[in-house]
Short mmCIF file of C-alpha atoms in Angstrom, two decimals:
data_model
loop_
_atom_site.label_atom_id
_atom_site.label_comp_id
_atom_site.label_asym_id
_atom_site.label_seq_id
_atom_site.Cartn_x
_atom_site.Cartn_y
_atom_site.Cartn_z
CA SER Q 13 100.83 91.00 92.98
CA SER Q 14 100.83 93.00 96.29
CA GLY Q 15 104.54 92.00 96.46
CA ILE Q 16 105.07 93.94 93.17
CA ASN Q 17 103.67 97.05 94.80
CA ALA Q 18 106.02 96.61 97.77
CA GLU Q 19 109.03 95.61 95.75
CA TYR Q 20 108.80 98.33 93.05
CA GLY Q 21 106.33 100.98 94.43
CA VAL Q 22 108.21 101.60 97.65
CA GLN Q 23 111.36 102.12 95.80
CA GLY Q 24 109.76 104.76 93.57
CA LYS Q 25 109.79 102.49 90.51
CA ILE Q 26 106.09 103.06 89.94
CA ASN Q 27 106.34 102.53 86.03
CA MET Q 28 108.00 99.37 86.53
CA ALA Q 29 105.15 98.07 88.96
CA LYS Q 30 102.54 99.43 86.56
CA ASP Q 31 104.21 97.55 83.70
CA MET Q 32 104.39 94.33 85.70
CA TYR Q 33 100.65 94.68 86.50
CA GLU Q 34 99.70 95.26 83.06
CA THR Q 35 101.80 92.14 81.83
CA ILE Q 36 99.85 90.01 84.37
CA LEU Q 37 96.52 91.42 83.11
CA SER Q 38 97.46 90.72 79.48
CA THR Q 39 98.25 87.20 80.17
CA GLU Q 40 95.81 84.51 78.91
CA SER Q 41 94.00 82.39 81.56
CA VAL Q 42 95.01 84.39 84.72
CA PRO Q 43 92.97 82.91 87.61
CA SER Q 44 90.12 85.21 88.63
CA LYS Q 45 91.39 85.90 92.15
CA VAL Q 46 94.89 86.90 90.71
CA ARG Q 47 93.23 89.06 88.04
CA ALA Q 48 91.04 90.83 90.76
CA SER Q 49 94.08 91.36 93.02
CA THR Q 50 96.26 92.71 90.15
CA LEU Q 51 93.33 95.13 89.23
CA ARG Q 52 93.08 96.11 92.78
CA GLN Q 53 96.83 96.89 93.15
CA LEU Q 54 97.13 98.66 89.79
CA GLY Q 55 93.91 100.78 90.52
CA TRP Q 56 95.40 101.70 93.93
CA LEU Q 57 98.82 102.47 92.36
CA TYR Q 58 97.09 104.92 89.96
CA HIS Q 59 95.10 106.40 92.95
CA SER Q 60 97.84 106.91 95.38
CA SER Q 61 101.17 107.23 93.42
CA ILE Q 62 103.27 109.96 91.87
CA SER Q 63 102.38 112.88 94.06
CA SER Q 64 100.59 113.73 97.38
CA THR Q 65 98.14 115.81 95.50
CA ILE Q 66 94.96 114.45 94.15
CA ASP Q 67 95.06 114.23 90.35
CA ILE Q 68 91.66 113.65 88.88
CA HIS Q 69 93.08 111.90 85.86
CA ARG Q 70 94.85 109.32 87.84
CA ILE Q 71 91.72 108.86 90.03
CA GLN Q 72 89.62 108.41 86.69
CA LYS Q 73 92.19 105.68 85.57
CA ALA Q 74 91.97 103.93 88.91
CA GLU Q 75 88.22 103.87 89.07
CA PRO Q 76 87.51 101.35 86.08
CA LEU Q 77 90.25 99.03 87.39
CA LEU Q 78 88.88 99.00 90.94
CA LEU Q 79 85.40 98.46 89.51
CA GLU Q 80 86.51 95.42 87.48
CA SER Q 81 88.22 94.16 90.52
CA VAL Q 82 85.15 94.04 92.73
CA GLN Q 83 83.12 92.61 89.72
CA THR Q 84 85.78 89.94 89.26
CA ASP Q 85 85.99 89.09 93.05
CA PRO Q 86 83.16 90.72 94.90
CA SER Q 87 84.25 89.11 98.17
CA ASN Q 88 87.41 91.11 98.60
CA GLY Q 89 86.75 93.94 101.21
CA GLN Q 90 90.06 95.70 100.50
CA SER Q 91 89.03 96.15 96.90
CA TRP Q 92 85.73 97.60 98.01
CA TYR Q 93 87.61 100.07 100.47
CA PHE Q 94 90.01 101.29 97.74
CA LEU Q 95 86.90 101.81 95.40
CA GLY Q 96 85.44 103.87 98.20
CA ARG Q 97 88.51 105.91 98.47
CA CYS Q 98 88.48 106.54 94.78
CA TYR Q 99 84.84 107.61 94.84
CA SER Q 100 85.40 109.85 97.89
CA ALA Q 101 88.32 111.55 96.04
CA GLN Q 102 85.95 112.40 93.34
CA ASN Q 103 83.28 113.56 95.73
CA LYS Q 104 81.00 110.80 94.63
CA VAL Q 105 79.58 110.66 98.21
CA ASN Q 106 76.83 108.09 97.74
CA GLU Q 107 78.99 105.68 95.69
CA ALA Q 108 81.69 105.98 98.32
CA PHE Q 109 79.31 105.08 101.14
CA LEU Q 110 77.92 102.16 99.23
CA ALA Q 111 81.58 100.84 98.47
CA TYR Q 112 82.45 101.33 102.20
CA ARG Q 113 79.33 99.46 103.24
CA GLN Q 114 80.49 96.65 100.92
CA SER Q 115 83.99 96.63 102.54
CA ILE Q 116 82.41 96.70 106.10
CA ASP Q 117 80.25 93.71 105.17
CA ARG Q 118 83.47 91.77 104.25
CA LEU Q 119 86.09 93.30 106.71
CA ASP Q 120 84.05 94.48 109.61
CA ARG Q 121 87.23 94.85 111.61
CA ASN Q 122 88.91 97.38 109.33
CA ALA Q 123 89.84 100.69 111.07
CA ASP Q 124 90.74 102.35 107.83
CA THR Q 125 87.30 101.95 106.36
CA TRP Q 126 85.56 103.14 109.59
CA CYS Q 127 88.05 106.20 109.54
CA SER Q 128 87.21 106.85 105.82
CA ILE Q 129 83.41 106.67 106.62
CA GLY Q 130 83.99 109.23 109.46
CA VAL Q 131 85.83 111.62 107.01
CA LEU Q 132 82.83 111.44 104.59
CA TYR Q 133 80.30 112.10 107.49
CA GLN Q 134 82.43 114.98 108.65
CA HIS Q 135 82.57 116.47 105.01
CA GLN Q 136 78.73 116.05 104.86
CA HIS Q 137 78.36 117.97 108.14
CA GLN Q 138 77.07 114.99 110.04
CA PRO Q 139 79.19 115.17 113.21
CA MET Q 140 77.42 112.67 115.19
CA ASP Q 141 77.79 109.96 112.42
CA ALA Q 142 81.45 110.96 111.91
CA LEU Q 143 81.97 110.59 115.65
CA GLN Q 144 80.47 107.12 115.75
CA ALA Q 145 82.60 106.14 112.75
CA TYR Q 146 85.85 107.32 114.32
CA ILE Q 147 84.99 105.64 117.56
CA CYS Q 148 84.51 102.36 115.58
CA ALA Q 149 87.90 102.91 114.00
CA VAL Q 150 89.80 103.52 117.33
CA GLN Q 151 87.99 100.59 119.06
CA ILE Q 152 89.39 98.35 116.26
CA ASP Q 153 92.82 99.68 116.17
CA SER Q 154 93.60 101.97 119.23
CA GLN Q 155 96.78 103.25 117.54
CA HIS Q 156 94.99 104.39 114.48
CA SER Q 157 96.59 107.88 114.15
CA ALA Q 158 94.38 109.14 111.32
CA ALA Q 159 91.23 108.30 113.23
CA TRP Q 160 92.46 109.91 116.50
CA THR Q 161 93.57 113.09 114.60
CA ASN Q 162 90.20 113.39 112.68
CA LEU Q 163 88.28 112.74 115.96
CA GLY Q 164 90.40 115.62 117.44
CA ILE Q 165 89.51 117.88 114.66
CA LEU Q 166 85.83 116.95 115.01
CA TYR Q 167 86.06 117.81 118.80
CA GLU Q 168 87.87 121.06 118.06
CA GLN Q 169 85.27 122.06 115.42
CA ASN Q 170 82.49 121.36 118.08
CA LEU Q 171 84.37 123.61 120.70
CA GLN Q 172 85.56 120.75 122.96
CA PRO Q 173 89.30 121.52 123.15
CA ALA Q 174 89.92 119.21 126.06
CA ASP Q 175 88.67 116.19 124.19
CA ALA Q 176 90.39 117.34 121.09
CA MET Q 177 93.77 117.61 122.98
CA VAL Q 178 93.22 113.96 124.31
CA CYS Q 179 92.68 112.70 120.80
CA TYR Q 180 95.81 114.53 119.56
CA LYS Q 181 98.00 113.07 122.21
CA LYS Q 182 96.66 109.57 121.31
CA ALA Q 183 97.45 110.22 117.56
CA VAL Q 184 101.12 110.64 118.32
#
């Protein structure tokens, strides 16, 4: 089902991809792993598509799909990560941290999850925790542009312009 996202989503055929996912979900006797993957992809499609602005209605459509995905296959760290992103977009901080924790427990080498944890900490005015999360992200993936950028912002906010500049240079 992730191929559907790649095939249709990238081409801007969001509705076609959505229809394909919904067709899969309406099919009798779909294996649970396929169902969980389809729910994850459809949920993420709702979460991240259509525009670059956060639309709370799309996020609210994504949440139950992602919840069902992690209930159907709780071992999938990517589903937990997407659910964490969904919670974070709704400012459900505790739920986001819990989902990210589940993601880390399953995908401990995921720089995206660590970067997202850093963003949450930064929004909660916990700069030392944010720093540790961003460092985890760039240790996993030294090319993780978002983590380097956010780390630079964190340094800049804490009046460390030289460190910020190093991070910004690594981000590009």
